[in-house]
Short mmCIF file of C-alpha atoms in Angstrom, two decimals:
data_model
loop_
_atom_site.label_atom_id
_atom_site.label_comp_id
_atom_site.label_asym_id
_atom_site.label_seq_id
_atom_site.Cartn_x
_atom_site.Cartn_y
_atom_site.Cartn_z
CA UNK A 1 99.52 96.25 103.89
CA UNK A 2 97.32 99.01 105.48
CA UNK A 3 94.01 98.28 104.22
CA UNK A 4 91.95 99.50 107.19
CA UNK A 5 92.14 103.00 108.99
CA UNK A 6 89.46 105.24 111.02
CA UNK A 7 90.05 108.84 110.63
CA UNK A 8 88.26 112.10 112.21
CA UNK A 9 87.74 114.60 109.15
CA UNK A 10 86.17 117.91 109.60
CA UNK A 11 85.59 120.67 107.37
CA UNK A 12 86.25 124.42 107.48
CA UNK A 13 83.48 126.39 109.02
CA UNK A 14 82.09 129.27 106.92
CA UNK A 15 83.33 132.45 107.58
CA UNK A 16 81.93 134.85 110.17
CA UNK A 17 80.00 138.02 109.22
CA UNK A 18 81.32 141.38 109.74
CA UNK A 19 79.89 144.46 112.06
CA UNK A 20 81.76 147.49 110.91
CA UNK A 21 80.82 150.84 109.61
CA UNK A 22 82.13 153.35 107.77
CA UNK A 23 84.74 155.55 109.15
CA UNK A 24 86.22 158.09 106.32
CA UNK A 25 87.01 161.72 106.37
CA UNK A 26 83.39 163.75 106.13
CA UNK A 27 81.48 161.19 106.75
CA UNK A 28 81.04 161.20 110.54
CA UNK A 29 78.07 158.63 110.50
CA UNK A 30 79.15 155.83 107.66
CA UNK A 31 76.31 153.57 107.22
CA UNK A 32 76.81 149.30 107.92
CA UNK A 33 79.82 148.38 105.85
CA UNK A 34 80.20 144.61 106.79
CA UNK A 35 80.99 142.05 104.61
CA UNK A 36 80.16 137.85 104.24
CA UNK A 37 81.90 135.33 105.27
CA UNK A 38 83.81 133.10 102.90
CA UNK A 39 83.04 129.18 102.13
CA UNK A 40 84.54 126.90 104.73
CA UNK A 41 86.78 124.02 102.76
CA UNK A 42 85.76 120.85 102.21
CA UNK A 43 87.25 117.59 102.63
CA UNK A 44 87.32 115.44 99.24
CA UNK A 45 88.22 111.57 98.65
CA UNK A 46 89.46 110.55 95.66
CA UNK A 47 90.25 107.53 93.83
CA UNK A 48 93.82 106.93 92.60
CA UNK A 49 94.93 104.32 90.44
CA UNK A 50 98.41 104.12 90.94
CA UNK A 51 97.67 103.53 94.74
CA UNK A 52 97.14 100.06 96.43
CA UNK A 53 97.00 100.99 100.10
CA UNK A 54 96.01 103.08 102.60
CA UNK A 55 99.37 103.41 104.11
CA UNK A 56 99.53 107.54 103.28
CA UNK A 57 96.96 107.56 106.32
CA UNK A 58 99.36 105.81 108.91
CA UNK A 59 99.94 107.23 111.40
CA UNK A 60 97.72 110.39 111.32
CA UNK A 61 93.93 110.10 112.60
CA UNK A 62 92.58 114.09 111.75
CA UNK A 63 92.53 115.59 109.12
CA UNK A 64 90.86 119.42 108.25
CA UNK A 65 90.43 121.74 105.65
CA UNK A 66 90.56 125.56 106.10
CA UNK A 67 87.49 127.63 107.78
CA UNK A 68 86.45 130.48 105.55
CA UNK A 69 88.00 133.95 106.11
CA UNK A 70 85.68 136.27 108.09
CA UNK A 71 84.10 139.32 106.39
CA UNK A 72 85.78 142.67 105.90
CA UNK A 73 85.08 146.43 105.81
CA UNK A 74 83.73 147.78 103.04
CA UNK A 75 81.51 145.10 102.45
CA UNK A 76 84.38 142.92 101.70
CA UNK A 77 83.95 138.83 101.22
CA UNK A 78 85.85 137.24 103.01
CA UNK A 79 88.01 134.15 100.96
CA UNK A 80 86.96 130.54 100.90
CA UNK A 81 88.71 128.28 102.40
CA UNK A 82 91.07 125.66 101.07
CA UNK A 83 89.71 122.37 100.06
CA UNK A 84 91.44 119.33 101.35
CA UNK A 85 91.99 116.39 98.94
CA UNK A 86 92.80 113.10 100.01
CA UNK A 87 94.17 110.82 97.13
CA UNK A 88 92.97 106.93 97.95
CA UNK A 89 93.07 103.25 95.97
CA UNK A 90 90.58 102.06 94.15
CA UNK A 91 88.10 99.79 96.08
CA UNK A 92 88.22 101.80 99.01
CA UNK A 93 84.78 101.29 100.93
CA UNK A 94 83.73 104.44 103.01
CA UNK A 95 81.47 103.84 106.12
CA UNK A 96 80.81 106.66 108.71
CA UNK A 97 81.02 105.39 112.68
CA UNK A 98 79.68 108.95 113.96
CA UNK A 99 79.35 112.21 112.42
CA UNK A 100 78.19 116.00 112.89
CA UNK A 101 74.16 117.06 112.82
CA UNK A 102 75.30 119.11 110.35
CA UNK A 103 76.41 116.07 107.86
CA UNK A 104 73.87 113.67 109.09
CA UNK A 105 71.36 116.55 107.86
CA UNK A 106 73.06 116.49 104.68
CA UNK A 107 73.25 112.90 104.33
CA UNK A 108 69.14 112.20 105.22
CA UNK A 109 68.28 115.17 103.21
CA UNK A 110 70.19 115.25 100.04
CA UNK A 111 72.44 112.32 99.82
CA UNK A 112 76.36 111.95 100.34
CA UNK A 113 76.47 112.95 96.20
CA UNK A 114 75.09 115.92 96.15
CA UNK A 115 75.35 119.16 98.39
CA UNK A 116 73.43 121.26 100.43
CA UNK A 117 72.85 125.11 99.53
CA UNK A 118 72.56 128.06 101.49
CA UNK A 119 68.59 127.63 101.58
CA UNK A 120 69.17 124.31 103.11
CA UNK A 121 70.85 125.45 106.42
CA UNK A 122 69.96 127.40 109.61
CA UNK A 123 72.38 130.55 110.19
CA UNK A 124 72.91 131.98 113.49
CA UNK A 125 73.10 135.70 114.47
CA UNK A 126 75.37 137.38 117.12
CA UNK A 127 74.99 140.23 118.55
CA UNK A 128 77.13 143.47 119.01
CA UNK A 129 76.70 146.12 122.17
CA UNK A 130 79.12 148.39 119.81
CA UNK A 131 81.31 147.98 117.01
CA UNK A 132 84.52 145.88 117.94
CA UNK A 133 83.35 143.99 120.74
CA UNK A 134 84.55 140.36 120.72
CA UNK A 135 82.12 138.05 119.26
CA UNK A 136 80.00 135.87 121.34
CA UNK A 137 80.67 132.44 121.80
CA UNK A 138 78.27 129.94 120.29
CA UNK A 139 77.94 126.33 120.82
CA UNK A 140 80.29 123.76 119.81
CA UNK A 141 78.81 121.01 116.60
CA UNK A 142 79.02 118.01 118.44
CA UNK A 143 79.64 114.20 117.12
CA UNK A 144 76.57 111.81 117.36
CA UNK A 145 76.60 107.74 116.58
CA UNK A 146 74.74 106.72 113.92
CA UNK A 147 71.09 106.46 115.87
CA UNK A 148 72.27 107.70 119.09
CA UNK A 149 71.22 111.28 120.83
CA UNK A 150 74.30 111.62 123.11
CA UNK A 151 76.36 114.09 122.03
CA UNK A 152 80.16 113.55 121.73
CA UNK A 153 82.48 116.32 122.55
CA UNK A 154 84.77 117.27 118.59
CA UNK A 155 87.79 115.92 120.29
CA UNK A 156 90.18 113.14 118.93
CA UNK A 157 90.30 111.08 121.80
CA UNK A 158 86.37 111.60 122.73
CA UNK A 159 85.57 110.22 119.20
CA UNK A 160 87.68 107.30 119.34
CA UNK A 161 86.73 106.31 122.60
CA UNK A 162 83.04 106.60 121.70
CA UNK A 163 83.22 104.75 118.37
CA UNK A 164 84.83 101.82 119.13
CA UNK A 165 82.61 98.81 117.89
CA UNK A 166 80.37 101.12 116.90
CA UNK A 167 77.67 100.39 114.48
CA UNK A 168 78.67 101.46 110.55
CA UNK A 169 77.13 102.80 108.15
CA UNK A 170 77.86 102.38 104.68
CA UNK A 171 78.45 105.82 102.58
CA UNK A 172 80.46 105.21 99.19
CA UNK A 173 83.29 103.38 97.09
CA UNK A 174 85.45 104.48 95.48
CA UNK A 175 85.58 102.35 91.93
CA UNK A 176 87.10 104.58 89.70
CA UNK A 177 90.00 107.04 88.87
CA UNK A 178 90.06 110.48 89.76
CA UNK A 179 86.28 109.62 91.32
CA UNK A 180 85.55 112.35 93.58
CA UNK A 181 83.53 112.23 96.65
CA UNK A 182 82.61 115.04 98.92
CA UNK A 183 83.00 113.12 102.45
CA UNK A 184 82.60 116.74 104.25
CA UNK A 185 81.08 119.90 102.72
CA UNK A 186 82.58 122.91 104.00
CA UNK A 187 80.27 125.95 106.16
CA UNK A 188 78.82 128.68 104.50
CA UNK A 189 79.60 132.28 105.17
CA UNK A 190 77.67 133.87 107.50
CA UNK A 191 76.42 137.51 106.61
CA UNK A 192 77.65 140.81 107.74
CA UNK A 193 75.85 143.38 109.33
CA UNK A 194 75.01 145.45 105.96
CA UNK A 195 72.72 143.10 104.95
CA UNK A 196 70.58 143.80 108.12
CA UNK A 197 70.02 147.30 108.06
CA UNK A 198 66.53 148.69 107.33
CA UNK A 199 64.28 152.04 107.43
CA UNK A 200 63.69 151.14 111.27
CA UNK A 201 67.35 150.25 111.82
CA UNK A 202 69.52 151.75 110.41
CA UNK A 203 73.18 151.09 112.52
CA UNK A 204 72.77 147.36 113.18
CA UNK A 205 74.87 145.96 115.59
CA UNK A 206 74.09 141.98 114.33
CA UNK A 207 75.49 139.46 111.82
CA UNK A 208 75.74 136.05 110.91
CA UNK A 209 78.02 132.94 112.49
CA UNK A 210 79.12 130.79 109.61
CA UNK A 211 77.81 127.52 109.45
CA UNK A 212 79.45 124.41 110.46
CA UNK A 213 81.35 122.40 108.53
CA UNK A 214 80.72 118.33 108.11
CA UNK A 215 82.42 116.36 110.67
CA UNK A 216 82.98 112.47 110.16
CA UNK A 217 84.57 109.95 112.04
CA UNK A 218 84.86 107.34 109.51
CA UNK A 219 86.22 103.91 108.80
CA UNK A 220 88.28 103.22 104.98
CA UNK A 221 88.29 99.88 104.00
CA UNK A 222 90.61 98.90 101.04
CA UNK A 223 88.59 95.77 99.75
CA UNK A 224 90.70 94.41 96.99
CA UNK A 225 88.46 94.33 93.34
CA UNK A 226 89.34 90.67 91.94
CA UNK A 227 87.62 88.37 89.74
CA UNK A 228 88.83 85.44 91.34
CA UNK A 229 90.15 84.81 95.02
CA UNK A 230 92.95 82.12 95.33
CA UNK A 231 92.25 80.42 98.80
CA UNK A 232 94.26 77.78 100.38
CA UNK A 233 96.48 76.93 103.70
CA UNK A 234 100.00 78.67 104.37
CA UNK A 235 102.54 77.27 101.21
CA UNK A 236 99.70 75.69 99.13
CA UNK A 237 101.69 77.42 96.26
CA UNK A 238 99.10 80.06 95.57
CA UNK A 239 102.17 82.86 95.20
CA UNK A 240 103.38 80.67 92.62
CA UNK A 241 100.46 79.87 90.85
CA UNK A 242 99.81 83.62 90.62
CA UNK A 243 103.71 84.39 89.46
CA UNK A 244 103.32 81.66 86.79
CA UNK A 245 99.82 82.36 85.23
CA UNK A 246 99.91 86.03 85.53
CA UNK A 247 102.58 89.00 85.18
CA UNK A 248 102.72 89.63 89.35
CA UNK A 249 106.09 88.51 91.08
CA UNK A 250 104.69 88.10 94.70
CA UNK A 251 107.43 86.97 97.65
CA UNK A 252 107.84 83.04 97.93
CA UNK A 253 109.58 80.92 99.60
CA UNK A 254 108.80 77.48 101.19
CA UNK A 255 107.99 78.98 104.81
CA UNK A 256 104.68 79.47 106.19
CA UNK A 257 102.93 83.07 105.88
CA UNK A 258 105.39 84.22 102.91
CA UNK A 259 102.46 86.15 102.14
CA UNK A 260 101.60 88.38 104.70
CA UNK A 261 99.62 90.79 102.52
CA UNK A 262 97.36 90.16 99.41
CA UNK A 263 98.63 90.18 96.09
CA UNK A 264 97.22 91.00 92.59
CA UNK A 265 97.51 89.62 88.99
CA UNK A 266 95.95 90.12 85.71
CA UNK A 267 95.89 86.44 83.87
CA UNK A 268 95.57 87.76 79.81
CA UNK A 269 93.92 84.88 77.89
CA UNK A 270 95.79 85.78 74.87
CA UNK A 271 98.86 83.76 76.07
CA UNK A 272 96.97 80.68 75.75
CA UNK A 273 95.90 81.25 72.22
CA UNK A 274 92.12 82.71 73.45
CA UNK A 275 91.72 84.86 70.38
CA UNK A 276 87.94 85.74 71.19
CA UNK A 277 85.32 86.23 74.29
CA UNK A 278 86.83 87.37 77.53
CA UNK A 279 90.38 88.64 77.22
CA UNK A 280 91.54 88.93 81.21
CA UNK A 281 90.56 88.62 85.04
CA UNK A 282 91.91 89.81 87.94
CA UNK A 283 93.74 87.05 90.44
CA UNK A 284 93.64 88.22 94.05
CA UNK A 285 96.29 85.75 96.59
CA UNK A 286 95.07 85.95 99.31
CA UNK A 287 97.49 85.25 102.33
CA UNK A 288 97.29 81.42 103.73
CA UNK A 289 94.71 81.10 106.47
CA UNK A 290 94.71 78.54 109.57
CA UNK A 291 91.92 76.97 111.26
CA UNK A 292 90.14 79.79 113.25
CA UNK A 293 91.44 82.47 111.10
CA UNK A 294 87.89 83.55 111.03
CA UNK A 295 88.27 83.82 115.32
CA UNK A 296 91.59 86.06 114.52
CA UNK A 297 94.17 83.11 114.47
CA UNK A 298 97.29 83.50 112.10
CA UNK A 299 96.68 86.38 109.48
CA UNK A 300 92.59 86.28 110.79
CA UNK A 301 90.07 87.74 109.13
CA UNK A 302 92.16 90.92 108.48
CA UNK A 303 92.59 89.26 104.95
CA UNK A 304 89.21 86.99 104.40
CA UNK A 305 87.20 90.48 104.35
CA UNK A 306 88.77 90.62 101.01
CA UNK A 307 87.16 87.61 99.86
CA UNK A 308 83.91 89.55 99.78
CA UNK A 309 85.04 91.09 96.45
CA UNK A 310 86.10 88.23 94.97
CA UNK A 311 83.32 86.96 92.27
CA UNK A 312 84.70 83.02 92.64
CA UNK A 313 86.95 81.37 94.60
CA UNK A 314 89.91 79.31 93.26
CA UNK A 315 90.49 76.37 96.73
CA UNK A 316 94.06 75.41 96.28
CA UNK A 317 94.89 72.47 97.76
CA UNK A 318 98.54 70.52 98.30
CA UNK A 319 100.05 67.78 100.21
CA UNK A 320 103.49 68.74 102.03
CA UNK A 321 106.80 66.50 100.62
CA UNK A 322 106.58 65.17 104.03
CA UNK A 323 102.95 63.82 103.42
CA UNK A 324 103.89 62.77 100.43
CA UNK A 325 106.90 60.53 100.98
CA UNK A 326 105.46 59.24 104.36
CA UNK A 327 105.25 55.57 103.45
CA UNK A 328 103.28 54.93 106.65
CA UNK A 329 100.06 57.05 105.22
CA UNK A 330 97.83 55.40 102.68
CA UNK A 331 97.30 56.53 99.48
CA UNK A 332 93.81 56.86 100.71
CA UNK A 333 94.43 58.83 103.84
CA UNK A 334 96.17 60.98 101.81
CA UNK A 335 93.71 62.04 99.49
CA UNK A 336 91.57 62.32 102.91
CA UNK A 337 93.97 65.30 104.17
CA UNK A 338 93.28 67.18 101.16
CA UNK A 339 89.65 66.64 101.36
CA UNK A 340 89.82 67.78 104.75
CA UNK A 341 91.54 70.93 103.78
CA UNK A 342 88.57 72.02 101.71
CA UNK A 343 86.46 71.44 104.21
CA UNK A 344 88.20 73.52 106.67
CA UNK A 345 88.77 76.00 104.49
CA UNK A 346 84.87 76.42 103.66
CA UNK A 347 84.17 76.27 107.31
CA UNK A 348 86.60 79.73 108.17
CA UNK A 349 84.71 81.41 105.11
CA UNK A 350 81.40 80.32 106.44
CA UNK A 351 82.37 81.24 110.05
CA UNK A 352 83.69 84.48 108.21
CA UNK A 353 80.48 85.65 106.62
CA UNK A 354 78.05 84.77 109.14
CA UNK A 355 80.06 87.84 111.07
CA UNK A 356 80.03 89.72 107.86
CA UNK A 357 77.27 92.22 106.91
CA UNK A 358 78.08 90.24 103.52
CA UNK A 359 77.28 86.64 104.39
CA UNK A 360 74.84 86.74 101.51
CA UNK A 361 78.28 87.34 98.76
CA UNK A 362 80.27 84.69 100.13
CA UNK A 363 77.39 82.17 100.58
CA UNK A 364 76.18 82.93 96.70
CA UNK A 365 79.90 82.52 95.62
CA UNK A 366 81.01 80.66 92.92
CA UNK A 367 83.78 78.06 93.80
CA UNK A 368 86.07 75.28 92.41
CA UNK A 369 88.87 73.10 93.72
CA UNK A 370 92.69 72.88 92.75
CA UNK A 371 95.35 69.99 93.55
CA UNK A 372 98.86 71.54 93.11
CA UNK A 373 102.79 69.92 93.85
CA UNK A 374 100.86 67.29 91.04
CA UNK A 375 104.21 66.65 89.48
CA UNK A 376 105.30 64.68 93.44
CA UNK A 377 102.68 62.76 92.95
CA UNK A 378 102.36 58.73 91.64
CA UNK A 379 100.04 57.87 89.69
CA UNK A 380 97.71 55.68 92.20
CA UNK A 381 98.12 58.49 94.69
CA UNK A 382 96.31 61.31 92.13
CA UNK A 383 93.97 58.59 91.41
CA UNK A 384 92.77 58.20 94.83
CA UNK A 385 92.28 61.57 95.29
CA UNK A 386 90.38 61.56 91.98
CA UNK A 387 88.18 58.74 93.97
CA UNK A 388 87.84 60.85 96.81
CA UNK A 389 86.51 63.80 95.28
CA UNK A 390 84.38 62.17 93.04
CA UNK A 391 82.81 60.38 95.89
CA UNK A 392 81.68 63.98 97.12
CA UNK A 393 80.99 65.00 93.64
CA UNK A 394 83.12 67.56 93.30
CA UNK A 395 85.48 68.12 90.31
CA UNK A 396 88.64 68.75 90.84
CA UNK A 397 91.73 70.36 88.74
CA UNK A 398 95.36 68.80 89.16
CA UNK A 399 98.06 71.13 88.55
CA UNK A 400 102.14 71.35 89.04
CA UNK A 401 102.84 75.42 89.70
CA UNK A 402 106.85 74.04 89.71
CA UNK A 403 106.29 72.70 86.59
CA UNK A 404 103.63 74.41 84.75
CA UNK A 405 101.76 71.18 83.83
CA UNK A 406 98.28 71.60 83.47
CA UNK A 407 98.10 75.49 83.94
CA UNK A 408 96.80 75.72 80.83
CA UNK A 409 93.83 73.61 82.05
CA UNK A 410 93.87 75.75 84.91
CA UNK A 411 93.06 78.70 82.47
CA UNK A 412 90.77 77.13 80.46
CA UNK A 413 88.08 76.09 83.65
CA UNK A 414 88.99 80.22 85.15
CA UNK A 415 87.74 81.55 81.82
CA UNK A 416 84.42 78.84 81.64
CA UNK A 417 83.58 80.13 85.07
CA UNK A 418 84.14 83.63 84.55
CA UNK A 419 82.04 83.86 81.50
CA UNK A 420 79.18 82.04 82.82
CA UNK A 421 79.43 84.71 85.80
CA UNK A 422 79.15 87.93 83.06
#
């Protein structure tokens, strides 16, 4: 799953202004004829339902829209240039890791929803010796991180060179369909040398550059939107769970890391006879984790970021057959191993958030604890675990995925904590 990509986007510069006078039969001194510059494109997000990664953006790290078309004679506009849309899921989480003076003007002065006018920018004249002269060069609109001064050359490399571990800053999400967000405004045209001419000038030889467009460097995140987060170690039977309570038919198999990608569901209360109240909540699997996924081991914290979105967390917990049958492990220890699972598992989203700008989500979080692989259990085994937990004072939920006994239970406490959370 691509759910993380840094891309350079830059918009289309406005057009330039025209010098040019009239040249037609009889007239042998034609007054200014120059025309305006066109619009430079922007560059527009927007959100797509029928998306669930960022995978269109593999592969590719710029991305521009067309500069507006330079004046013409005859006091012709020039054309605006072609907006660029990009289509992305929903949930995606837009933070900028440098960008343009121009777009951090626009972003301090007006906001990253709204746009800036023609009143709101500084245009630049050039300067003509005679009509048809090559236009002056001006100087380039460099990149700056997000509180530094030191400019960074508009080059691919340059800007991923100079952003790396840079510091973010947080612009937008995208939470709906067809949402649209204007990441980069496009220039404005600059003017054309009619617009100068006066009683004491009557031949100018000046006009207008068109105004930069936005340039971002900035980081999507795909953060997946779920009510509840199913968290547990590598074949804890959380792709099972999800395939039996829900509609979603994620990969298993009875391998470590079957899941090597998140996976959604939609549980719909009416199939256990919930006529009223909440109808349905979003189940996110997230893939097993390890101890130190929250240093990068196994799958890492490529996939706990996603916990973030997750309003409760669902801690599924499961002996293996070979812990099970292994006559030479108490009942006792047993029930031990699974309380040391939770435990692990709290201490690699702990370790998570204290890295995360969202500690504050994931300590808040509601959570609650799972047994599954009940049904290879005796009787005195699931009641020392019962002990165990109880001793801790936590409740827990015993459940068979294999066999569906006690989903319904299962159901029951997701739609008690759910509600209590809205």
């Amino acid at each position: 799953m691509i759910d993380l990509v840094k891309l350079i986007l830059v918009a289309g510069d406005g057009g330039l202004g025209r010098v040019s006078f009239r040249r037609e039969r009889r007239i042998t001194k034609g007054g200014p004829d120059g025309g305006d510059g066109g619009k430079g494109g922007s560059i527009i997000l927007r959100g797509d339902k029928n998306l669930a990664t960022l995978k269109a953006f593999q592969g590719k790290v710029l991305y521009e829209s067309e500069d507006g078309v330079p004046g013409g004679k005859k006091n012709k506009i020039g054309a605006k240039g072609q907006d660029l849309i990009l289509d992305v899921p929903i949930g995606t989480q837009i933070s900028v890791v440098a960008e343009s003076g121009t777009a951090k003007k626009r972003r301090m002065f007006v906001g990253i929803n709204s746009l800036l006018s023609r009143d709101d920018v500084r245009f630049e004249k050039y300067y003509l010796e005679k009509e048809g002269q090559g236009i002056p060069a001006r100087d380039v609109d460099n990149f700056y991180l997000p509180g530094g001064n030191e400019p960074i050359l508009p080059d691919v490399q340059e800007v991923l060179n100079a952003t790396k571990g840079a510091p973010l800053i947080e612009l937008a999400t995208i939470t709906e369909h067809n949402q649209e967000i204007v990441i980069c405004q496009g220039g404005f045209g600059g003017r054309g040398n009619d617009r100068f001419k006066n009683s004491r000038n009557t031949t100018p030889l000046e006009a207008e550059y068109g105004t930069f467009g936005e340039k971002r460097a900035v980081l999507l995140e795909l953060k997946l939107l779920a009510d509840v987060g199913l968290v547990g170690f590598p074949n804890a039977g959380k792709s099972t769970i999800l395939s039996v309570i829900t509609k979603a038919r994620p990969k298993i198999a009875s391998y470590p890391f079957t899941t090597i990608e998140p996976n959604l569901g939609i549980l719909d209360f009416g199939d256990y006879q919930v006529t009223s109240g909440l109808k349905e909540v979003v189940l996110a699997d997230i893939p097993g984790l390890i101890e130190g996924a929250s240093e990068g081991k196994g799958l890492g914290h490529s996939f706990l970021r996603h916990v973030e979105n997750c309003s409760t967390m669902l801690f599924v917990l499961a002996l293996t057959e070979e812990e099970v049958f292994d006559e030479t492990i108490t009942n006792k220890q047993k029930a031990k191993i699974l309380y040391k699972q939770l435990k692990s598992l709290k201490t690699e989203l702990k370790n998570h958030g204290l890295k995360s700008e969202n500690s504050k989500i994931l300590k808040d979080k509601k959570f609650f604890v799972s047994i599954n692989k009940t049904d290879l259990y005796s009787k005195e085994l699931i009641a020392e675990i019962k002990r165990e937990f109880k001793s801790k004072k936590i409740e827990v939920i015993f459940f068979s995925a294999a066999t569906k006994v006690g989903i319904d239970v299962l159901a029951g406490k997701l739609r008690e904590i759910i509600t209590c959370l809205d």
